[in-house]
Amino acid sequence: MSTYRDLAHRGSARATVLRTVGTRERRSHLTAPRVPTVGIDIGGTKVMAGVVDADGNILEKLRAETPDKSKSPKVVEDTIMELVLDLSDRHDVHAVGIGAAGWVDAERNRILFAPHLSWRNEPLRDRLAGRLAVPVLVDNDANTAAWAEWRFGAGRGEDNLVMITLGTGIGGALLEDGQVKRGRFGVAGEFGHMQVVPGGHRCACGNRGCWEQYSSGNALVREARELAAADSPVAYGIIEHVKGNIADITGPMITELAREGDAMCIELLQDIGQWLGVGIANLAAALDPSCFVIGGGVSAADDLLIGPARDAFRRHLTGRGYRPEARIARAQLGPEAGMVGAADLARLVARRFRRAKRRRVERYERYERFTESRRTTQGTP
């Protein structure tokens, strides 16, 4: 009987299934079950959850505020649980994928470090797998966004793709032959901390001159506020817009004013774009991809940012004029990319989980038939 009571066990058996998830993602996604899965995108300010079908369509989406980082990891886990259970009330969910803003280990189980949350070497996958009735997959949010753009967005048809996410900092991911390259320890793609200016601006990582200090949302806002604080004549437009409250200057505001023709805001986006192009040229020299996909909130500036980036890329590309140039494209899936990619990657474990579950159910049905047969035989005189 103990064999069949295992049907109620949700923890260790599922963890074993998840450990079998290999790196053959390109082939696997083609044969993964076409079932709905839930994608979770965990950032510093919000937790977004959505039910996604096999074609990348979002069937329903929910959003909750990220609990304060001073709270225990269990508070964030509880928020994820509530969102998944809410969606499960209306959808037949077969797996859950999580894209987390932090370093995820090579086994895709532990969050090694999350700058905006109190996760330090946290076994998120196993904890949630022990509480949910479906398998769980955990990955870095830039990896899940890159996967989504490769499957459904700007990177379709590319064999070698680099994703760059421009937000408060810079994140990134690499796909080669349809496989996410996570590195030996799972933390590949931290492009934002390449040193581009020795002795430059101090970065939150502890080093100086990191790329994200010159091409990110934080860099954009810092430059605008410094000009406004200096009462520069070129900043009068934005000073008037915030009524002198310099702390109210934000990245989206700068983009909006640039679209309206504010000269300083246009110039700031051009500066950020030029630094973006320099970094892309460095990555092209090292990785030689066929395509760069630019995502994240700052990419909403579109050609105000990406146009200067393309120009700087061509000027700084090593061997320029004698080699093919990678395509630079803006991401198509917007802020939902990480959620969609996490859900799609989760379909890979859904297949294995369904097979294991089907075998257990078949064993249970055989046992029930055997038990019924014995009852019938014993009841016959």
mmCIF file of C-alpha atoms in Angstrom:
data_model
loop_
_atom_site.group_PDB
_atom_site.id
_atom_site.type_symbol
_atom_site.label_atom_id
_atom_site.label_comp_id
_atom_site.label_asym_id
_atom_site.label_seq_id
_atom_site.Cartn_x
_atom_site.Cartn_y
_atom_site.Cartn_z
ATOM 1 C CA MET A 1 0.000 0.000 0.000
ATOM 2 C CA SER A 2 2.840 2.416 0.705
ATOM 3 C CA THR A 3 3.707 2.449 -2.994
ATOM 4 C CA TYR A 4 0.356 3.943 -3.847
ATOM 5 C CA ARG A 5 0.227 6.342 -0.953
ATOM 6 C CA ASP A 6 3.169 8.002 -2.698
ATOM 7 C CA LEU A 7 0.558 9.573 -4.998
ATOM 8 C CA ALA A 8 -0.049 12.122 -2.268
ATOM 9 C CA HIS A 9 3.648 12.907 -1.901
ATOM 10 C CA ARG A 10 4.513 16.172 -3.689
ATOM 11 C CA GLY A 11 8.082 16.872 -2.642
ATOM 12 C CA SER A 12 10.970 14.456 -3.148
ATOM 13 C CA ALA A 13 9.503 12.656 -6.168
ATOM 14 C CA ARG A 14 9.013 15.940 -7.998
ATOM 15 C CA ALA A 15 12.503 17.102 -7.084
ATOM 16 C CA THR A 16 13.893 13.911 -8.643
ATOM 17 C CA VAL A 17 11.919 14.586 -11.818
ATOM 18 C CA LEU A 18 13.213 18.145 -11.973
ATOM 19 C CA ARG A 19 16.833 17.039 -11.644
ATOM 20 C CA THR A 20 16.444 15.083 -14.867
ATOM 21 C CA VAL A 21 15.932 18.308 -16.834
ATOM 22 C CA GLY A 22 18.944 18.398 -19.126
ATOM 23 C CA THR A 23 20.380 21.054 -21.372
ATOM 24 C CA ARG A 24 18.835 19.865 -24.641
ATOM 25 C CA GLU A 25 16.292 22.668 -24.612
ATOM 26 C CA ARG A 26 16.118 23.304 -28.309
ATOM 27 C CA ARG A 27 14.987 19.776 -29.120
ATOM 28 C CA SER A 28 12.903 19.404 -25.980
ATOM 29 C CA HIS A 29 10.667 22.422 -26.466
ATOM 30 C CA LEU A 30 9.458 21.044 -29.799
ATOM 31 C CA THR A 31 8.091 17.921 -28.125
ATOM 32 C CA ALA A 32 7.010 19.452 -24.810
ATOM 33 C CA PRO A 33 3.299 18.998 -24.018
ATOM 34 C CA ARG A 34 1.063 21.752 -25.335
ATOM 35 C CA VAL A 35 -0.411 22.455 -21.930
ATOM 36 C CA PRO A 36 -0.886 25.730 -20.024
ATOM 37 C CA THR A 37 1.785 26.611 -17.488
ATOM 38 C CA VAL A 38 2.279 29.495 -15.069
ATOM 39 C CA GLY A 39 5.178 31.920 -15.408
ATOM 40 C CA ILE A 40 6.324 34.037 -12.472
ATOM 41 C CA ASP A 41 8.539 37.120 -12.838
ATOM 42 C CA ILE A 42 9.979 38.300 -9.512
ATOM 43 C CA GLY A 43 11.519 41.747 -9.446
ATOM 44 C CA GLY A 44 12.427 44.288 -6.825
ATOM 45 C CA THR A 45 9.007 45.966 -6.882
ATOM 46 C CA LYS A 46 6.513 43.450 -8.258
ATOM 47 C CA VAL A 47 5.685 39.780 -8.643
ATOM 48 C CA MET A 48 3.908 39.118 -11.940
ATOM 49 C CA ALA A 49 2.225 35.791 -12.646
ATOM 50 C CA GLY A 50 0.465 34.601 -15.767
ATOM 51 C CA VAL A 51 -0.985 31.513 -17.392
ATOM 52 C CA VAL A 52 0.716 31.026 -20.771
ATOM 53 C CA ASP A 53 -0.229 28.593 -23.525
ATOM 54 C CA ALA A 54 2.161 26.665 -25.779
ATOM 55 C CA ASP A 55 2.191 29.491 -28.362
ATOM 56 C CA GLY A 56 3.300 32.123 -25.859
ATOM 57 C CA ASN A 57 -0.142 33.692 -25.476
ATOM 58 C CA ILE A 58 -0.983 35.045 -22.012
ATOM 59 C CA LEU A 59 -4.379 33.667 -20.982
ATOM 60 C CA GLU A 60 -4.550 35.546 -17.683
ATOM 61 C CA LYS A 61 -2.163 37.747 -15.725
ATOM 62 C CA LEU A 62 -1.994 38.798 -12.065
ATOM 63 C CA ARG A 63 0.337 41.149 -10.251
ATOM 64 C CA ALA A 64 1.282 41.731 -6.629
ATOM 65 C CA GLU A 65 3.777 43.979 -4.903
ATOM 66 C CA THR A 66 7.065 42.362 -3.930
ATOM 67 C CA PRO A 67 7.211 42.099 -0.124
ATOM 68 C CA ASP A 68 9.795 44.337 1.483
ATOM 69 C CA LYS A 69 13.310 42.897 1.324
ATOM 70 C CA SER A 70 13.583 43.023 5.116
ATOM 71 C CA LYS A 71 10.934 40.321 5.390
ATOM 72 C CA SER A 72 11.726 36.613 5.422
ATOM 73 C CA PRO A 73 12.005 34.619 2.162
ATOM 74 C CA LYS A 74 8.870 32.730 3.181
ATOM 75 C CA VAL A 75 6.841 35.928 2.725
ATOM 76 C CA VAL A 76 7.821 36.028 -0.951
ATOM 77 C CA GLU A 77 7.122 32.310 -1.286
ATOM 78 C CA ASP A 78 3.663 32.862 0.199
ATOM 79 C CA THR A 79 3.003 35.609 -2.365
ATOM 80 C CA ILE A 80 3.970 33.246 -5.183
ATOM 81 C CA MET A 81 1.764 30.518 -3.709
ATOM 82 C CA GLU A 82 -1.252 32.831 -3.534
ATOM 83 C CA LEU A 83 -0.864 33.908 -7.161
ATOM 84 C CA VAL A 84 -0.447 30.328 -8.429
ATOM 85 C CA LEU A 85 -3.408 29.022 -6.430
ATOM 86 C CA ASP A 86 -5.561 31.920 -7.625
ATOM 87 C CA LEU A 87 -4.742 31.155 -11.265
ATOM 88 C CA SER A 88 -5.205 27.423 -10.682
ATOM 89 C CA ASP A 89 -8.814 28.058 -9.676
ATOM 90 C CA ARG A 90 -9.587 29.027 -13.281
ATOM 91 C CA HIS A 91 -6.946 27.161 -15.313
ATOM 92 C CA ASP A 92 -5.606 23.621 -15.535
ATOM 93 C CA VAL A 93 -1.984 24.415 -14.650
ATOM 94 C CA HIS A 94 0.654 21.723 -15.330
ATOM 95 C CA ALA A 95 3.876 23.396 -14.149
ATOM 96 C CA VAL A 96 5.249 26.642 -12.730
ATOM 97 C CA GLY A 97 8.323 28.501 -14.034
ATOM 98 C CA ILE A 98 9.976 31.278 -12.055
ATOM 99 C CA GLY A 99 12.257 33.999 -13.395
ATOM 100 C CA ALA A 100 14.044 35.633 -10.465
ATOM 101 C CA ALA A 101 16.115 38.816 -10.418
ATOM 102 C CA GLY A 102 19.214 37.283 -8.892
ATOM 103 C CA TRP A 103 21.892 34.659 -9.264
ATOM 104 C CA VAL A 104 20.542 31.123 -9.674
ATOM 105 C CA ASP A 105 22.805 28.109 -9.204
ATOM 106 C CA ALA A 106 23.633 25.695 -12.022
ATOM 107 C CA GLU A 107 21.040 23.192 -10.751
ATOM 108 C CA ARG A 108 18.366 25.881 -11.042
ATOM 109 C CA ASN A 109 17.259 25.271 -7.480
ATOM 110 C CA ARG A 110 18.870 27.879 -5.230
ATOM 111 C CA ILE A 111 18.811 31.651 -5.436
ATOM 112 C CA LEU A 112 22.426 32.366 -4.520
ATOM 113 C CA PHE A 113 21.885 36.104 -4.183
ATOM 114 C CA ALA A 114 19.052 38.506 -4.960
ATOM 115 C CA PRO A 115 19.968 42.189 -4.560
ATOM 116 C CA HIS A 116 16.390 43.357 -3.903
ATOM 117 C CA LEU A 117 15.212 40.464 -1.713
ATOM 118 C CA SER A 118 16.457 38.636 1.370
ATOM 119 C CA TRP A 119 17.369 35.495 -0.595
ATOM 120 C CA ARG A 120 20.830 34.171 0.204
ATOM 121 C CA ASN A 121 21.485 30.594 -0.950
ATOM 122 C CA GLU A 122 17.727 29.994 -0.802
ATOM 123 C CA PRO A 123 16.440 26.591 -2.138
ATOM 124 C CA LEU A 124 13.436 28.216 -3.786
ATOM 125 C CA ARG A 125 12.597 25.417 -6.219
ATOM 126 C CA ASP A 126 12.515 22.647 -3.623
ATOM 127 C CA ARG A 127 10.590 24.787 -1.140
ATOM 128 C CA LEU A 128 7.871 25.646 -3.634
ATOM 129 C CA ALA A 129 7.819 22.159 -5.164
ATOM 130 C CA GLY A 130 7.051 20.832 -1.697
ATOM 131 C CA ARG A 131 4.033 23.149 -1.400
ATOM 132 C CA LEU A 132 2.572 23.118 -4.910
ATOM 133 C CA ALA A 133 0.840 20.247 -6.682
ATOM 134 C CA VAL A 134 2.833 20.798 -9.899
ATOM 135 C CA PRO A 135 6.565 20.797 -10.749
ATOM 136 C CA VAL A 136 8.584 24.003 -10.438
ATOM 137 C CA LEU A 137 11.467 25.392 -12.510
ATOM 138 C CA VAL A 138 13.629 28.345 -11.380
ATOM 139 C CA ASP A 139 15.935 30.459 -13.558
ATOM 140 C CA ASN A 140 17.394 33.946 -13.785
ATOM 141 C CA ASP A 141 14.898 36.469 -15.156
ATOM 142 C CA ALA A 142 17.211 37.563 -18.004
ATOM 143 C CA ASN A 143 17.531 33.919 -19.089
ATOM 144 C CA THR A 144 13.763 33.495 -19.155
ATOM 145 C CA ALA A 145 13.317 36.765 -21.068
ATOM 146 C CA ALA A 146 15.923 35.700 -23.636
ATOM 147 C CA TRP A 147 14.205 32.347 -24.060
ATOM 148 C CA ALA A 148 10.868 34.085 -24.674
ATOM 149 C CA GLU A 149 12.340 36.429 -27.281
ATOM 150 C CA TRP A 150 14.014 33.475 -29.018
ATOM 151 C CA ARG A 151 10.831 31.418 -29.040
ATOM 152 C CA PHE A 152 8.201 34.082 -29.720
ATOM 153 C CA GLY A 153 9.790 37.504 -30.214
ATOM 154 C CA ALA A 154 12.632 39.443 -31.808
ATOM 155 C CA GLY A 155 15.083 36.514 -31.719
ATOM 156 C CA ARG A 156 13.049 33.958 -33.650
ATOM 157 C CA GLY A 157 15.161 32.041 -36.147
ATOM 158 C CA GLU A 158 18.495 33.052 -34.571
ATOM 159 C CA ASP A 159 20.998 30.343 -33.630
ATOM 160 C CA ASN A 160 23.249 32.608 -31.558
ATOM 161 C CA LEU A 161 21.547 35.332 -29.571
ATOM 162 C CA VAL A 162 22.582 37.718 -26.812
ATOM 163 C CA MET A 163 19.886 39.395 -24.723
ATOM 164 C CA ILE A 164 20.656 42.663 -22.953
ATOM 165 C CA THR A 165 18.124 43.937 -20.424
ATOM 166 C CA LEU A 166 18.358 47.625 -19.603
ATOM 167 C CA GLY A 167 16.625 48.497 -16.353
ATOM 168 C CA THR A 168 18.009 50.103 -13.235
ATOM 169 C CA GLY A 169 21.143 48.130 -14.148
ATOM 170 C CA ILE A 170 22.114 45.823 -17.012
ATOM 171 C CA GLY A 171 21.357 42.125 -17.122
ATOM 172 C CA GLY A 172 21.921 39.667 -19.908
ATOM 173 C CA ALA A 173 21.703 36.159 -21.257
ATOM 174 C CA LEU A 174 23.190 34.021 -24.027
ATOM 175 C CA LEU A 175 21.543 31.430 -26.257
ATOM 176 C CA GLU A 176 23.590 29.202 -28.519
ATOM 177 C CA ASP A 177 21.899 26.713 -30.836
ATOM 178 C CA GLY A 178 18.691 27.244 -28.914
ATOM 179 C CA GLN A 179 20.246 26.454 -25.547
ATOM 180 C CA VAL A 180 20.586 28.917 -22.669
ATOM 181 C CA LYS A 181 24.245 29.151 -21.674
ATOM 182 C CA ARG A 182 24.289 29.506 -17.907
ATOM 183 C CA GLY A 183 27.986 28.924 -17.225
ATOM 184 C CA ARG A 184 29.628 26.436 -14.886
ATOM 185 C CA PHE A 185 28.115 28.001 -11.768
ATOM 186 C CA GLY A 186 24.878 29.254 -13.308
ATOM 187 C CA VAL A 187 25.671 32.974 -13.185
ATOM 188 C CA ALA A 188 26.713 33.767 -16.781
ATOM 189 C CA GLY A 189 25.377 36.894 -18.471
ATOM 190 C CA GLU A 190 26.250 39.543 -15.878
ATOM 191 C CA PHE A 191 27.330 41.888 -18.655
ATOM 192 C CA GLY A 192 26.517 45.004 -16.681
ATOM 193 C CA HIS A 193 29.590 44.493 -14.528
ATOM 194 C CA MET A 194 32.144 44.463 -17.325
ATOM 195 C CA GLN A 195 34.600 47.269 -16.594
ATOM 196 C CA VAL A 196 34.493 49.854 -19.384
ATOM 197 C CA VAL A 197 36.046 52.858 -17.571
ATOM 198 C CA PRO A 198 38.913 51.991 -15.200
ATOM 199 C CA GLY A 199 38.511 54.052 -12.042
ATOM 200 C CA GLY A 200 35.104 55.305 -13.199
ATOM 201 C CA HIS A 201 31.828 55.651 -11.312
ATOM 202 C CA ARG A 202 31.485 53.464 -8.252
ATOM 203 C CA CYS A 203 29.068 50.572 -8.831
ATOM 204 C CA ALA A 204 26.816 48.908 -6.264
ATOM 205 C CA CYS A 205 28.739 45.675 -6.903
ATOM 206 C CA GLY A 206 31.777 47.298 -5.242
ATOM 207 C CA ASN A 207 33.856 47.912 -8.369
ATOM 208 C CA ARG A 208 34.365 51.052 -10.412
ATOM 209 C CA GLY A 209 33.616 51.787 -14.044
ATOM 210 C CA CYS A 210 31.065 49.006 -14.664
ATOM 211 C CA TRP A 211 29.150 49.190 -17.938
ATOM 212 C CA GLU A 212 25.811 49.661 -16.184
ATOM 213 C CA GLN A 213 27.118 52.881 -14.618
ATOM 214 C CA TYR A 214 27.139 54.393 -18.116
ATOM 215 C CA SER A 215 24.280 52.686 -19.943
ATOM 216 C CA SER A 216 21.254 51.949 -17.742
ATOM 217 C CA GLY A 217 18.224 53.542 -16.169
ATOM 218 C CA ASN A 218 20.255 54.548 -13.129
ATOM 219 C CA ALA A 219 22.894 56.200 -15.319
ATOM 220 C CA LEU A 220 20.224 58.080 -17.278
ATOM 221 C CA VAL A 221 18.551 59.448 -14.135
ATOM 222 C CA ARG A 222 21.876 60.244 -12.441
ATOM 223 C CA GLU A 223 23.043 62.393 -15.348
ATOM 224 C CA ALA A 224 19.720 64.236 -15.579
ATOM 225 C CA ARG A 225 19.636 64.968 -11.855
ATOM 226 C CA GLU A 226 23.247 66.168 -11.826
ATOM 227 C CA LEU A 227 22.538 68.648 -14.616
ATOM 228 C CA ALA A 228 19.364 69.800 -12.874
ATOM 229 C CA ALA A 229 21.164 70.154 -9.515
ATOM 230 C CA ALA A 230 23.820 72.262 -11.209
ATOM 231 C CA ASP A 231 21.029 74.505 -12.535
ATOM 232 C CA SER A 232 22.368 73.964 -16.057
ATOM 233 C CA PRO A 233 20.576 76.019 -18.712
ATOM 234 C CA VAL A 234 20.035 72.865 -20.764
ATOM 235 C CA ALA A 235 18.077 71.355 -17.848
ATOM 236 C CA TYR A 236 15.495 74.133 -17.483
ATOM 237 C CA GLY A 237 12.853 72.106 -19.281
ATOM 238 C CA ILE A 238 13.006 69.146 -16.932
ATOM 239 C CA ILE A 239 13.430 71.395 -13.860
ATOM 240 C CA GLU A 240 10.208 73.144 -14.800
ATOM 241 C CA HIS A 241 8.517 69.788 -15.453
ATOM 242 C CA VAL A 242 9.237 68.560 -11.890
ATOM 243 C CA LYS A 243 8.625 72.041 -10.392
ATOM 244 C CA GLY A 244 12.123 72.081 -8.961
ATOM 245 C CA ASN A 245 11.833 68.722 -7.169
ATOM 246 C CA ILE A 246 14.916 67.102 -8.670
ATOM 247 C CA ALA A 247 14.319 63.819 -6.818
ATOM 248 C CA ASP A 248 11.129 63.392 -8.900
ATOM 249 C CA ILE A 249 13.112 62.947 -12.136
ATOM 250 C CA THR A 250 12.660 59.388 -13.474
ATOM 251 C CA GLY A 251 13.733 57.417 -16.511
ATOM 252 C CA PRO A 252 10.254 57.199 -18.106
ATOM 253 C CA MET A 253 9.898 60.977 -17.627
ATOM 254 C CA ILE A 254 13.168 61.582 -19.484
ATOM 255 C CA THR A 255 12.008 59.338 -22.337
ATOM 256 C CA GLU A 256 8.663 61.138 -22.499
ATOM 257 C CA LEU A 257 10.301 64.574 -22.639
ATOM 258 C CA ALA A 258 12.754 63.345 -25.286
ATOM 259 C CA ARG A 259 9.837 62.249 -27.463
ATOM 260 C CA GLU A 260 8.371 65.733 -27.027
ATOM 261 C CA GLY A 261 11.621 67.232 -28.303
ATOM 262 C CA ASP A 262 13.469 68.232 -25.121
ATOM 263 C CA ALA A 263 17.072 68.668 -26.326
ATOM 264 C CA MET A 264 18.757 67.654 -23.062
ATOM 265 C CA CYS A 265 16.712 64.464 -22.702
ATOM 266 C CA ILE A 266 17.428 63.527 -26.319
ATOM 267 C CA GLU A 267 21.144 64.067 -25.720
ATOM 268 C CA LEU A 268 21.117 61.982 -22.530
ATOM 269 C CA LEU A 269 19.474 59.064 -24.336
ATOM 270 C CA GLN A 270 22.035 59.399 -27.121
ATOM 271 C CA ASP A 271 24.843 59.220 -24.540
ATOM 272 C CA ILE A 272 23.324 56.110 -22.959
ATOM 273 C CA GLY A 273 22.859 54.616 -26.426
ATOM 274 C CA GLN A 274 26.469 55.278 -27.404
ATOM 275 C CA TRP A 275 27.735 53.525 -24.279
ATOM 276 C CA LEU A 276 25.340 50.690 -25.071
ATOM 277 C CA GLY A 277 26.893 50.372 -28.527
ATOM 278 C CA VAL A 278 30.418 50.286 -27.070
ATOM 279 C CA GLY A 279 29.468 47.425 -24.765
ATOM 280 C CA ILE A 280 27.729 45.530 -27.563
ATOM 281 C CA ALA A 281 30.859 45.844 -29.709
ATOM 282 C CA ASN A 282 32.907 44.332 -26.863
ATOM 283 C CA LEU A 283 30.442 41.459 -26.525
ATOM 284 C CA ALA A 284 30.510 40.897 -30.292
ATOM 285 C CA ALA A 285 34.298 40.604 -30.172
ATOM 286 C CA ALA A 286 34.062 37.992 -27.422
ATOM 287 C CA LEU A 287 30.942 36.038 -28.404
ATOM 288 C CA ASP A 288 30.266 36.719 -32.122
ATOM 289 C CA PRO A 289 26.462 36.298 -31.955
ATOM 290 C CA SER A 290 24.155 36.786 -34.900
ATOM 291 C CA CYS A 291 21.721 38.987 -32.986
ATOM 292 C CA PHE A 292 21.527 41.291 -29.977
ATOM 293 C CA VAL A 293 18.056 41.772 -28.480
ATOM 294 C CA ILE A 294 17.668 44.875 -26.301
ATOM 295 C CA GLY A 295 14.969 44.656 -23.638
ATOM 296 C CA GLY A 296 14.144 46.112 -20.245
ATOM 297 C CA GLY A 297 12.368 49.320 -19.316
ATOM 298 C CA VAL A 298 14.915 51.698 -20.851
ATOM 299 C CA SER A 299 14.442 50.065 -24.259
ATOM 300 C CA ALA A 300 11.042 51.803 -24.403
ATOM 301 C CA ALA A 301 12.979 54.805 -25.752
ATOM 302 C CA ASP A 302 13.266 52.770 -28.972
ATOM 303 C CA ASP A 303 15.226 54.556 -31.745
ATOM 304 C CA LEU A 304 16.143 57.430 -29.424
ATOM 305 C CA LEU A 305 18.361 54.857 -27.700
ATOM 306 C CA ILE A 306 18.890 52.015 -30.168
ATOM 307 C CA GLY A 307 19.742 54.283 -33.111
ATOM 308 C CA PRO A 308 22.813 55.753 -31.355
ATOM 309 C CA ALA A 309 23.676 52.256 -30.083
ATOM 310 C CA ARG A 310 23.798 50.897 -33.648
ATOM 311 C CA ASP A 311 26.006 53.809 -34.757
ATOM 312 C CA ALA A 312 28.447 53.331 -31.855
ATOM 313 C CA PHE A 313 28.474 49.570 -32.416
ATOM 314 C CA ARG A 314 29.596 50.021 -36.019
ATOM 315 C CA ARG A 315 32.290 52.523 -34.998
ATOM 316 C CA HIS A 316 33.777 50.318 -32.258
ATOM 317 C CA LEU A 317 33.346 46.828 -33.708
ATOM 318 C CA THR A 318 36.695 45.107 -34.044
ATOM 319 C CA GLY A 319 37.498 44.236 -37.665
ATOM 320 C CA ARG A 320 34.726 46.555 -38.849
ATOM 321 C CA GLY A 321 34.284 46.477 -42.587
ATOM 322 C CA TYR A 322 35.750 42.980 -42.851
ATOM 323 C CA ARG A 323 33.235 40.901 -40.912
ATOM 324 C CA PRO A 324 29.451 40.405 -40.820
ATOM 325 C CA GLU A 325 27.641 42.632 -38.338
ATOM 326 C CA ALA A 326 25.218 41.225 -35.801
ATOM 327 C CA ARG A 327 21.644 42.448 -35.967
ATOM 328 C CA ILE A 328 20.526 44.724 -33.100
ATOM 329 C CA ALA A 329 16.800 44.567 -32.399
ATOM 330 C CA ARG A 330 14.485 45.853 -29.721
ATOM 331 C CA ALA A 331 12.712 43.152 -27.730
ATOM 332 C CA GLN A 332 9.117 42.557 -28.805
ATOM 333 C CA LEU A 333 7.487 41.026 -25.734
ATOM 334 C CA GLY A 334 7.951 43.967 -23.383
ATOM 335 C CA PRO A 335 7.749 43.542 -19.589
ATOM 336 C CA GLU A 336 6.001 40.171 -19.939
ATOM 337 C CA ALA A 337 9.036 38.492 -21.579
ATOM 338 C CA GLY A 338 10.448 37.054 -18.356
ATOM 339 C CA MET A 339 7.081 35.667 -17.329
ATOM 340 C CA VAL A 340 6.370 34.128 -20.752
ATOM 341 C CA GLY A 341 9.839 32.574 -20.950
ATOM 342 C CA ALA A 342 9.586 31.097 -17.461
ATOM 343 C CA ALA A 343 6.240 29.521 -18.315
ATOM 344 C CA ASP A 344 7.562 28.091 -21.584
ATOM 345 C CA LEU A 345 10.665 26.611 -19.939
ATOM 346 C CA ALA A 346 8.397 25.055 -17.309
ATOM 347 C CA ARG A 347 6.683 23.054 -20.051
ATOM 348 C CA LEU A 348 9.908 21.023 -20.349
ATOM 349 C CA VAL A 349 9.502 19.720 -16.789
ATOM 350 C CA ALA A 350 5.747 19.371 -17.241
ATOM 351 C CA ARG A 351 6.363 16.633 -19.810
ATOM 352 C CA ARG A 352 8.569 14.610 -17.493
ATOM 353 C CA PHE A 353 6.236 15.169 -14.555
ATOM 354 C CA ARG A 354 3.214 14.031 -16.574
ATOM 355 C CA ARG A 355 5.016 10.856 -17.625
ATOM 356 C CA ALA A 356 5.936 10.048 -14.030
ATOM 357 C CA LYS A 357 2.426 10.853 -12.849
ATOM 358 C CA ARG A 358 0.890 8.710 -15.598
ATOM 359 C CA ARG A 359 3.031 5.744 -14.590
ATOM 360 C CA ARG A 360 2.003 6.142 -10.957
ATOM 361 C CA VAL A 361 -1.659 6.363 -11.933
ATOM 362 C CA GLU A 362 -1.346 3.253 -14.115
ATOM 363 C CA ARG A 363 0.224 1.365 -11.210
ATOM 364 C CA TYR A 364 -2.550 2.548 -8.934
ATOM 365 C CA GLU A 365 -5.229 1.431 -11.414
ATOM 366 C CA ARG A 366 -3.579 -1.987 -11.735
ATOM 367 C CA TYR A 367 -3.543 -2.292 -7.953
ATOM 368 C CA GLU A 368 -7.239 -1.336 -7.760
ATOM 369 C CA ARG A 369 -8.120 -3.952 -10.394
ATOM 370 C CA PHE A 370 -6.098 -6.556 -8.500
ATOM 371 C CA THR A 371 -7.792 -5.645 -5.210
ATOM 372 C CA GLU A 372 -11.252 -5.785 -6.784
ATOM 373 C CA SER A 373 -10.443 -9.145 -8.343
ATOM 374 C CA ARG A 374 -9.400 -10.551 -4.954
ATOM 375 C CA ARG A 375 -12.584 -9.235 -3.318
ATOM 376 C CA THR A 376 -14.659 -10.904 -6.031
ATOM 377 C CA THR A 377 -12.741 -14.182 -5.684
ATOM 378 C CA GLN A 378 -13.002 -14.204 -1.874
ATOM 379 C CA GLY A 379 -16.717 -13.433 -2.021
ATOM 380 C CA THR A 380 -17.406 -16.408 -4.321
ATOM 381 C CA PRO A 381 -18.473 -19.573 -2.384
#
